[in-house]
PDB file of C-alpha atoms in Angstrom:
ATOM      1  CA  GLU X1134    -152.601 -11.452  17.590  1.00  0.00           C
ATOM      2  CA  ALA X1135    -152.875  -7.919  18.997  1.00  0.00           C
ATOM      3  CA  ALA X1136    -151.494  -5.205  16.771  1.00  0.00           C
ATOM      4  CA  VAL X1137    -150.162  -2.050  18.389  1.00  0.00           C
ATOM      5  CA  THR X1138    -148.438   0.544  16.255  1.00  0.00           C
ATOM      6  CA  GLN X1139    -146.587   3.678  17.294  1.00  0.00           C
ATOM      7  CA  SER X1140    -145.541   6.821  15.474  1.00  0.00           C
ATOM      8  CA  PRO X1141    -143.040   8.175  15.034  1.00  0.00           C
ATOM      9  CA  ARG X1142    -140.545   5.363  15.561  1.00  0.00           C
ATOM     10  CA  SER X1143    -137.855   7.858  16.435  1.00  0.00           C
ATOM     11  CA  LYS X1144    -137.773  11.571  17.083  1.00  0.00           C
ATOM     12  CA  VAL X1145    -135.288  14.242  17.964  1.00  0.00           C
ATOM     13  CA  ALA X1146    -136.774  17.172  19.869  1.00  0.00           C
ATOM     14  CA  VAL X1147    -135.401  20.399  21.277  1.00  0.00           C
ATOM     15  CA  THR X1148    -135.529  21.267  24.952  1.00  0.00           C
ATOM     16  CA  GLY X1149    -138.702  23.194  25.717  1.00  0.00           C
ATOM     17  CA  GLY X1150    -140.490  22.037  22.617  1.00  0.00           C
ATOM     18  CA  LYS X1151    -143.753  20.107  22.433  1.00  0.00           C
ATOM     19  CA  VAL X1152    -143.690  16.429  21.526  1.00  0.00           C
ATOM     20  CA  THR X1153    -146.631  14.169  20.737  1.00  0.00           C
ATOM     21  CA  LEU X1154    -146.235  10.396  20.534  1.00  0.00           C
ATOM     22  CA  SER X1155    -149.075   8.423  19.011  1.00  0.00           C
ATOM     23  CA  CYS X1156    -150.311   4.879  19.519  1.00  0.00           C
ATOM     24  CA  HIS X1157    -152.931   2.916  17.611  1.00  0.00           C
ATOM     25  CA  GLN X1158    -154.332  -0.532  18.360  1.00  0.00           C
ATOM     26  CA  THR X1159    -156.602  -2.599  16.168  1.00  0.00           C
ATOM     27  CA  ASN X1160    -157.868  -5.302  18.495  1.00  0.00           C
ATOM     28  CA  ASN X1161    -160.615  -3.572  20.369  1.00  0.00           C
ATOM     29  CA  HIS X1162    -158.755  -3.669  23.697  1.00  0.00           C
ATOM     30  CA  ASP X1163    -160.113  -1.636  26.568  1.00  0.00           C
ATOM     31  CA  TYR X1164    -156.852  -0.734  28.282  1.00  0.00           C
ATOM     32  CA  MET X1165    -153.960   1.218  26.821  1.00  0.00           C
ATOM     33  CA  TYR X1166    -150.720   2.191  28.536  1.00  0.00           C
ATOM     34  CA  TRP X1167    -147.667   4.367  28.068  1.00  0.00           C
ATOM     35  CA  TYR X1168    -144.318   3.256  29.509  1.00  0.00           C
ATOM     36  CA  ARG X1169    -140.840   4.641  29.332  1.00  0.00           C
ATOM     37  CA  GLN X1170    -137.768   2.458  29.331  1.00  0.00           C
ATOM     38  CA  ASP X1171    -134.384   3.611  30.520  1.00  0.00           C
ATOM     39  CA  THR X1172    -131.311   1.521  31.055  1.00  0.00           C
ATOM     40  CA  GLY X1173    -131.292   0.331  34.653  1.00  0.00           C
ATOM     41  CA  HIS X1174    -134.895   1.311  35.338  1.00  0.00           C
ATOM     42  CA  GLY X1175    -136.875  -1.271  33.451  1.00  0.00           C
ATOM     43  CA  LEU X1176    -140.365  -0.266  32.359  1.00  0.00           C
ATOM     44  CA  ARG X1177    -142.135   2.520  34.217  1.00  0.00           C
ATOM     45  CA  LEU X1178    -145.803   3.361  33.730  1.00  0.00           C
ATOM     46  CA  ILE X1179    -146.535   6.980  32.810  1.00  0.00           C
ATOM     47  CA  HIS X1180    -150.276   7.041  32.055  1.00  0.00           C
ATOM     48  CA  TYR X1181    -152.946   4.537  31.215  1.00  0.00           C
ATOM     49  CA  SER X1182    -156.569   4.534  30.114  1.00  0.00           C
ATOM     50  CA  TYR X1183    -159.449   2.079  30.338  1.00  0.00           C
ATOM     51  CA  VAL X1184    -161.981   3.970  28.221  1.00  0.00           C
ATOM     52  CA  ALA X1185    -162.072   6.693  25.616  1.00  0.00           C
ATOM     53  CA  ASP X1186    -161.936  10.264  26.910  1.00  0.00           C
ATOM     54  CA  SER X1187    -160.508   9.161  30.245  1.00  0.00           C
ATOM     55  CA  THR X1188    -156.904   8.769  31.398  1.00  0.00           C
ATOM     56  CA  GLU X1189    -155.260   7.792  34.667  1.00  0.00           C
ATOM     57  CA  LYS X1190    -151.892   8.682  36.124  1.00  0.00           C
ATOM     58  CA  GLY X1191    -149.334   5.935  36.354  1.00  0.00           C
ATOM     59  CA  ASP X1192    -146.254   5.835  38.524  1.00  0.00           C
ATOM     60  CA  ILE X1193    -144.263   8.653  36.865  1.00  0.00           C
ATOM     61  CA  PRO X1194    -146.785  11.092  35.313  1.00  0.00           C
ATOM     62  CA  ASP X1195    -144.944  14.355  35.990  1.00  0.00           C
ATOM     63  CA  GLY X1196    -144.066  16.203  32.783  1.00  0.00           C
ATOM     64  CA  TYR X1197    -146.435  14.118  30.673  1.00  0.00           C
ATOM     65  CA  LYS X1198    -150.042  14.351  29.565  1.00  0.00           C
ATOM     66  CA  ALA X1199    -152.112  11.685  27.856  1.00  0.00           C
ATOM     67  CA  SER X1200    -155.114  11.723  25.574  1.00  0.00           C
ATOM     68  CA  ARG X1201    -157.494   8.888  24.586  1.00  0.00           C
ATOM     69  CA  PRO X1202    -159.801  10.317  21.899  1.00  0.00           C
ATOM     70  CA  SER X1203    -161.073   6.884  20.847  1.00  0.00           C
ATOM     71  CA  GLN X1204    -160.723   3.273  21.891  1.00  0.00           C
ATOM     72  CA  GLU X1205    -158.088   2.733  19.229  1.00  0.00           C
ATOM     73  CA  ASN X1206    -155.882   5.769  19.829  1.00  0.00           C
ATOM     74  CA  PHE X1207    -153.810   6.907  22.780  1.00  0.00           C
ATOM     75  CA  SER X1208    -151.337   9.792  22.694  1.00  0.00           C
ATOM     76  CA  LEU X1209    -148.573  10.878  25.025  1.00  0.00           C
ATOM     77  CA  ILE X1210    -147.821  14.599  25.120  1.00  0.00           C
ATOM     78  CA  LEU X1211    -144.706  16.301  26.396  1.00  0.00           C
ATOM     79  CA  GLU X1212    -145.644  19.986  26.608  1.00  0.00           C
ATOM     80  CA  LEU X1213    -142.125  21.159  27.481  1.00  0.00           C
ATOM     81  CA  ALA X1214    -139.628  18.476  26.591  1.00  0.00           C
ATOM     82  CA  SER X1215    -136.594  18.178  28.838  1.00  0.00           C
ATOM     83  CA  LEU X1216    -133.275  16.362  28.560  1.00  0.00           C
ATOM     84  CA  SER X1217    -134.384  13.897  31.252  1.00  0.00           C
ATOM     85  CA  GLN X1218    -137.213  12.704  29.003  1.00  0.00           C
ATOM     86  CA  THR X1219    -134.805  11.129  26.551  1.00  0.00           C
ATOM     87  CA  ALA X1220    -135.840   7.460  26.571  1.00  0.00           C
ATOM     88  CA  VAL X1221    -137.608   4.742  24.633  1.00  0.00           C
ATOM     89  CA  TYR X1222    -141.383   4.966  24.967  1.00  0.00           C
ATOM     90  CA  PHE X1223    -143.619   1.937  24.634  1.00  0.00           C
ATOM     91  CA  CYS X1224    -147.352   1.844  24.181  1.00  0.00           C
ATOM     92  CA  ALA X1225    -149.250  -1.289  25.177  1.00  0.00           C
ATOM     93  CA  SER X1226    -152.820  -2.538  25.201  1.00  0.00           C
ATOM     94  CA  SER X1227    -154.712  -5.248  27.028  1.00  0.00           C
ATOM     95  CA  ASP X1228    -158.159  -6.687  27.173  1.00  0.00           C
ATOM     96  CA  TRP X1229    -160.456  -6.609  30.198  1.00  0.00           C
ATOM     97  CA  LEU X1230    -162.752  -9.567  30.731  1.00  0.00           C
ATOM     98  CA  GLY X1231    -164.703 -10.252  33.905  1.00  0.00           C
ATOM     99  CA  GLY X1232    -162.520  -8.020  36.045  1.00  0.00           C
ATOM    100  CA  LEU X1233    -159.278  -9.625  34.949  1.00  0.00           C
ATOM    101  CA  SER X1234    -156.947  -7.848  32.578  1.00  0.00           C
ATOM    102  CA  TYR X1235    -154.965 -10.054  30.321  1.00  0.00           C
ATOM    103  CA  GLU X1236    -151.638 -10.012  28.563  1.00  0.00           C
ATOM    104  CA  GLN X1237    -150.264  -6.620  27.643  1.00  0.00           C
ATOM    105  CA  TYR X1238    -149.271  -6.320  23.995  1.00  0.00           C
ATOM    106  CA  PHE X1239    -146.516  -3.819  23.337  1.00  0.00           C
ATOM    107  CA  GLY X1240    -145.938  -1.624  20.338  1.00  0.00           C
ATOM    108  CA  PRO X1241    -142.510  -1.380  18.674  1.00  0.00           C
ATOM    109  CA  GLY X1242    -141.440   1.649  20.709  1.00  0.00           C
ATOM    110  CA  THR X1243    -140.473   5.242  19.965  1.00  0.00           C
ATOM    111  CA  ARG X1244    -136.914   6.371  20.600  1.00  0.00           C
ATOM    112  CA  LEU X1245    -137.067   9.994  21.754  1.00  0.00           C
ATOM    113  CA  THR X1246    -133.945  12.112  22.017  1.00  0.00           C
ATOM    114  CA  VAL X1247    -134.236  15.561  23.538  1.00  0.00           C
ATOM    115  CA  LEU X1248    -131.345  17.908  22.782  1.00  0.00           C
TER     116      LEU X1248
ATOM    117  CA  GLN O1357    -140.401   2.886  46.506  1.00  0.00           C
ATOM    118  CA  GLN O1358    -139.600  -0.158  44.439  1.00  0.00           C
ATOM    119  CA  GLN O1359    -142.359  -2.685  44.873  1.00  0.00           C
ATOM    120  CA  VAL O1360    -140.846  -5.432  42.729  1.00  0.00           C
ATOM    121  CA  ARG O1361    -137.159  -6.201  43.109  1.00  0.00           C
ATOM    122  CA  GLN O1362    -135.305  -8.299  40.570  1.00  0.00           C
ATOM    123  CA  SER O1363    -131.923  -9.996  40.724  1.00  0.00           C
ATOM    124  CA  PRO O1364    -129.354 -10.460  39.424  1.00  0.00           C
ATOM    125  CA  GLN O1365    -129.024  -7.447  37.156  1.00  0.00           C
ATOM    126  CA  SER O1366    -127.125  -9.597  34.669  1.00  0.00           C
ATOM    127  CA  LEU O1367    -126.517 -13.318  34.358  1.00  0.00           C
ATOM    128  CA  THR O1368    -124.306 -15.403  32.113  1.00  0.00           C
ATOM    129  CA  VAL O1369    -124.762 -19.153  31.758  1.00  0.00           C
ATOM    130  CA  TRP O1370    -123.442 -21.799  29.405  1.00  0.00           C
ATOM    131  CA  GLU O1371    -125.609 -23.492  26.845  1.00  0.00           C
ATOM    132  CA  GLY O1372    -127.453 -26.406  28.473  1.00  0.00           C
ATOM    133  CA  GLU O1373    -127.357 -24.976  31.999  1.00  0.00           C
ATOM    134  CA  THR O1374    -130.376 -23.816  33.991  1.00  0.00           C
ATOM    135  CA  ALA O1375    -130.665 -20.066  34.374  1.00  0.00           C
ATOM    136  CA  ILE O1376    -132.394 -18.834  37.522  1.00  0.00           C
ATOM    137  CA  LEU O1377    -133.828 -15.328  37.685  1.00  0.00           C
ATOM    138  CA  ASN O1378    -135.264 -14.011  40.932  1.00  0.00           C
ATOM    139  CA  CYS O1379    -137.918 -11.521  42.001  1.00  0.00           C
ATOM    140  CA  SER O1380    -139.394 -10.406  45.293  1.00  0.00           C
ATOM    141  CA  TYR O1381    -142.288  -8.138  46.109  1.00  0.00           C
ATOM    142  CA  GLU O1382    -143.610  -6.179  49.060  1.00  0.00           C
ATOM    143  CA  ASP O1383    -147.328  -5.804  48.490  1.00  0.00           C
ATOM    144  CA  SER O1384    -149.196  -8.863  49.755  1.00  0.00           C
ATOM    145  CA  THR O1385    -152.241  -7.924  47.670  1.00  0.00           C
ATOM    146  CA  PHE O1386    -150.396  -8.658  44.417  1.00  0.00           C
ATOM    147  CA  ASP O1387    -152.042 -11.702  42.850  1.00  0.00           C
ATOM    148  CA  TYR O1388    -150.734 -12.059  39.322  1.00  0.00           C
ATOM    149  CA  PHE O1389    -147.070 -12.428  38.418  1.00  0.00           C
ATOM    150  CA  PRO O1390    -145.997 -12.455  34.761  1.00  0.00           C
ATOM    151  CA  TRP O1391    -142.566 -12.645  33.217  1.00  0.00           C
ATOM    152  CA  TYR O1392    -141.874 -10.703  30.031  1.00  0.00           C
ATOM    153  CA  HIS O1393    -138.835 -11.044  27.823  1.00  0.00           C
ATOM    154  CA  GLN O1394    -137.321  -8.505  25.504  1.00  0.00           C
ATOM    155  CA  PHE O1395    -134.833  -9.279  22.753  1.00  0.00           C
ATOM    156  CA  PRO O1396    -132.407  -6.538  21.677  1.00  0.00           C
ATOM    157  CA  GLY O1397    -134.147  -3.925  19.579  1.00  0.00           C
ATOM    158  CA  GLU O1398    -137.566  -5.430  20.139  1.00  0.00           C
ATOM    159  CA  SER O1399    -140.490  -4.760  22.446  1.00  0.00           C
ATOM    160  CA  PRO O1400    -141.348  -6.777  25.579  1.00  0.00           C
ATOM    161  CA  ALA O1401    -143.573  -9.809  25.176  1.00  0.00           C
ATOM    162  CA  LEU O1402    -145.278 -12.083  27.677  1.00  0.00           C
ATOM    163  CA  LEU O1403    -143.362 -15.296  28.346  1.00  0.00           C
ATOM    164  CA  ILE O1404    -145.218 -16.997  31.196  1.00  0.00           C
ATOM    165  CA  ALA O1405    -147.366 -15.984  34.180  1.00  0.00           C
ATOM    166  CA  ILE O1406    -148.610 -17.419  37.466  1.00  0.00           C
ATOM    167  CA  ARG O1407    -151.371 -16.754  39.946  1.00  0.00           C
ATOM    168  CA  PRO O1408    -150.641 -17.728  43.568  1.00  0.00           C
ATOM    169  CA  VAL O1409    -153.293 -20.434  43.702  1.00  0.00           C
ATOM    170  CA  SER O1410    -150.396 -22.659  42.715  1.00  0.00           C
ATOM    171  CA  ASN O1411    -146.707 -22.513  43.520  1.00  0.00           C
ATOM    172  CA  LYS O1412    -145.413 -23.714  40.164  1.00  0.00           C
ATOM    173  CA  LYS O1413    -146.185 -23.036  36.525  1.00  0.00           C
ATOM    174  CA  GLU O1414    -144.441 -24.777  33.649  1.00  0.00           C
ATOM    175  CA  ASP O1415    -144.338 -24.063  29.943  1.00  0.00           C
ATOM    176  CA  GLY O1416    -141.762 -26.126  28.139  1.00  0.00           C
ATOM    177  CA  ARG O1417    -138.306 -25.147  29.350  1.00  0.00           C
ATOM    178  CA  PHE O1418    -139.666 -22.250  31.394  1.00  0.00           C
ATOM    179  CA  THR O1419    -140.883 -22.702  34.971  1.00  0.00           C
ATOM    180  CA  ILE O1420    -142.057 -20.196  37.558  1.00  0.00           C
ATOM    181  CA  PHE O1421    -141.610 -21.133  41.207  1.00  0.00           C
ATOM    182  CA  PHE O1422    -143.702 -19.095  43.618  1.00  0.00           C
ATOM    183  CA  ASN O1423    -143.293 -18.727  47.398  1.00  0.00           C
ATOM    184  CA  LYS O1424    -146.176 -16.723  48.832  1.00  0.00           C
ATOM    185  CA  ARG O1425    -144.914 -16.796  52.411  1.00  0.00           C
ATOM    186  CA  GLU O1426    -141.565 -15.266  51.466  1.00  0.00           C
ATOM    187  CA  LYS O1427    -143.063 -13.055  48.717  1.00  0.00           C
ATOM    188  CA  LYS O1428    -140.635 -14.384  46.163  1.00  0.00           C
ATOM    189  CA  PHE O1429    -140.910 -15.926  42.729  1.00  0.00           C
ATOM    190  CA  SER O1430    -138.338 -17.101  40.260  1.00  0.00           C
ATOM    191  CA  LEU O1431    -138.036 -18.047  36.613  1.00  0.00           C
ATOM    192  CA  HIS O1432    -136.036 -21.152  35.768  1.00  0.00           C
ATOM    193  CA  ILE O1433    -134.926 -21.625  32.184  1.00  0.00           C
ATOM    194  CA  ALA O1434    -133.838 -25.213  31.701  1.00  0.00           C
ATOM    195  CA  ASP O1435    -131.389 -26.288  28.993  1.00  0.00           C
ATOM    196  CA  SER O1436    -130.595 -22.662  28.196  1.00  0.00           C
ATOM    197  CA  GLN O1437    -129.970 -21.853  24.526  1.00  0.00           C
ATOM    198  CA  PRO O1438    -128.133 -18.918  22.947  1.00  0.00           C
ATOM    199  CA  GLY O1439    -131.499 -17.846  21.538  1.00  0.00           C
ATOM    200  CA  ASP O1440    -132.712 -17.277  25.104  1.00  0.00           C
ATOM    201  CA  SER O1441    -130.311 -14.358  25.447  1.00  0.00           C
ATOM    202  CA  ALA O1442    -132.542 -11.396  26.257  1.00  0.00           C
ATOM    203  CA  THR O1443    -133.633  -9.154  29.082  1.00  0.00           C
ATOM    204  CA  TYR O1444    -136.249 -10.685  31.356  1.00  0.00           C
ATOM    205  CA  PHE O1445    -138.662  -8.593  33.389  1.00  0.00           C
ATOM    206  CA  CYS O1446    -140.782  -9.868  36.235  1.00  0.00           C
ATOM    207  CA  ALA O1447    -143.924  -7.966  37.136  1.00  0.00           C
ATOM    208  CA  ALA O1448    -146.832  -7.994  39.537  1.00  0.00           C
ATOM    209  CA  ARG O1449    -150.417  -6.844  39.489  1.00  0.00           C
ATOM    210  CA  ARG O1450    -152.948  -6.238  42.229  1.00  0.00           C
ATOM    211  CA  GLY O1451    -156.445  -7.682  41.965  1.00  0.00           C
ATOM    212  CA  SER O1452    -158.714  -5.893  39.524  1.00  0.00           C
ATOM    213  CA  ASN O1453    -156.176  -3.126  38.945  1.00  0.00           C
ATOM    214  CA  ALA O1454    -154.868  -3.354  35.400  1.00  0.00           C
ATOM    215  CA  LYS O1455    -151.543  -1.739  36.255  1.00  0.00           C
ATOM    216  CA  LEU O1456    -148.413  -3.874  36.135  1.00  0.00           C
ATOM    217  CA  THR O1457    -145.419  -3.018  38.289  1.00  0.00           C
ATOM    218  CA  PHE O1458    -142.226  -4.181  36.612  1.00  0.00           C
ATOM    219  CA  GLY O1459    -138.869  -5.099  38.052  1.00  0.00           C
ATOM    220  CA  LYS O1460    -135.770  -3.487  36.577  1.00  0.00           C
ATOM    221  CA  GLY O1461    -134.862  -6.522  34.517  1.00  0.00           C
ATOM    222  CA  THR O1462    -132.198  -9.226  34.283  1.00  0.00           C
ATOM    223  CA  LYS O1463    -130.015  -9.343  31.201  1.00  0.00           C
ATOM    224  CA  LEU O1464    -129.368 -12.996  30.399  1.00  0.00           C
ATOM    225  CA  SER O1465    -126.521 -14.093  28.166  1.00  0.00           C
ATOM    226  CA  VAL O1466    -126.241 -17.726  27.148  1.00  0.00           C
ATOM    227  CA  LYS O1467    -122.822 -18.689  25.828  1.00  0.00           C
ATOM    228  CA  SER O1468    -122.157 -21.648  23.554  1.00  0.00           C
TER     229      SER O1468
END
């Protein structure tokens, strides 16, 4: 079964500070994703990546950067954290076979509170 | 623009009843429709999925009904159990694009 880990599991940040959320997967999946979850909004895609050293914008990329230094690792960076970025952040990964991406496996989530 | 709409926002059923969760979509190029569930304090996980080559997909007590003409699909949970209480998200994906577009979720409560 796919293993996706995230660190930290929770974080309190100050407004205007820099925050880096990390994700690591151990199943050799091509695709990795960052989502945020807010009550009433479901899961919204921030950034995703299909290969190391390349990232793509998702549906709500403003205020976020992403980095994929290796196939296993994918980071989400908030250069200037704002109150509105308080949320739970999930990382996910999926395989890519023959042009069809498969099930997305989610990490445990990071609860970010910006004060 | 919300491409996948989900209803109801919350649903309460009694143990043994069939829970029906609904989704609709706008983009006719969507061709893969999964349902994820999320238990409190946990991360989402795939429950069941369908491709529109068929209009029904079953897995135990869980069934997806798909209506391509009306751009709607639904999840039926038969013989609902208290352990089914969770938030259920429908989603859709377009062709070779790996992005999933999620609905906002339905919180299901099953009372005994």
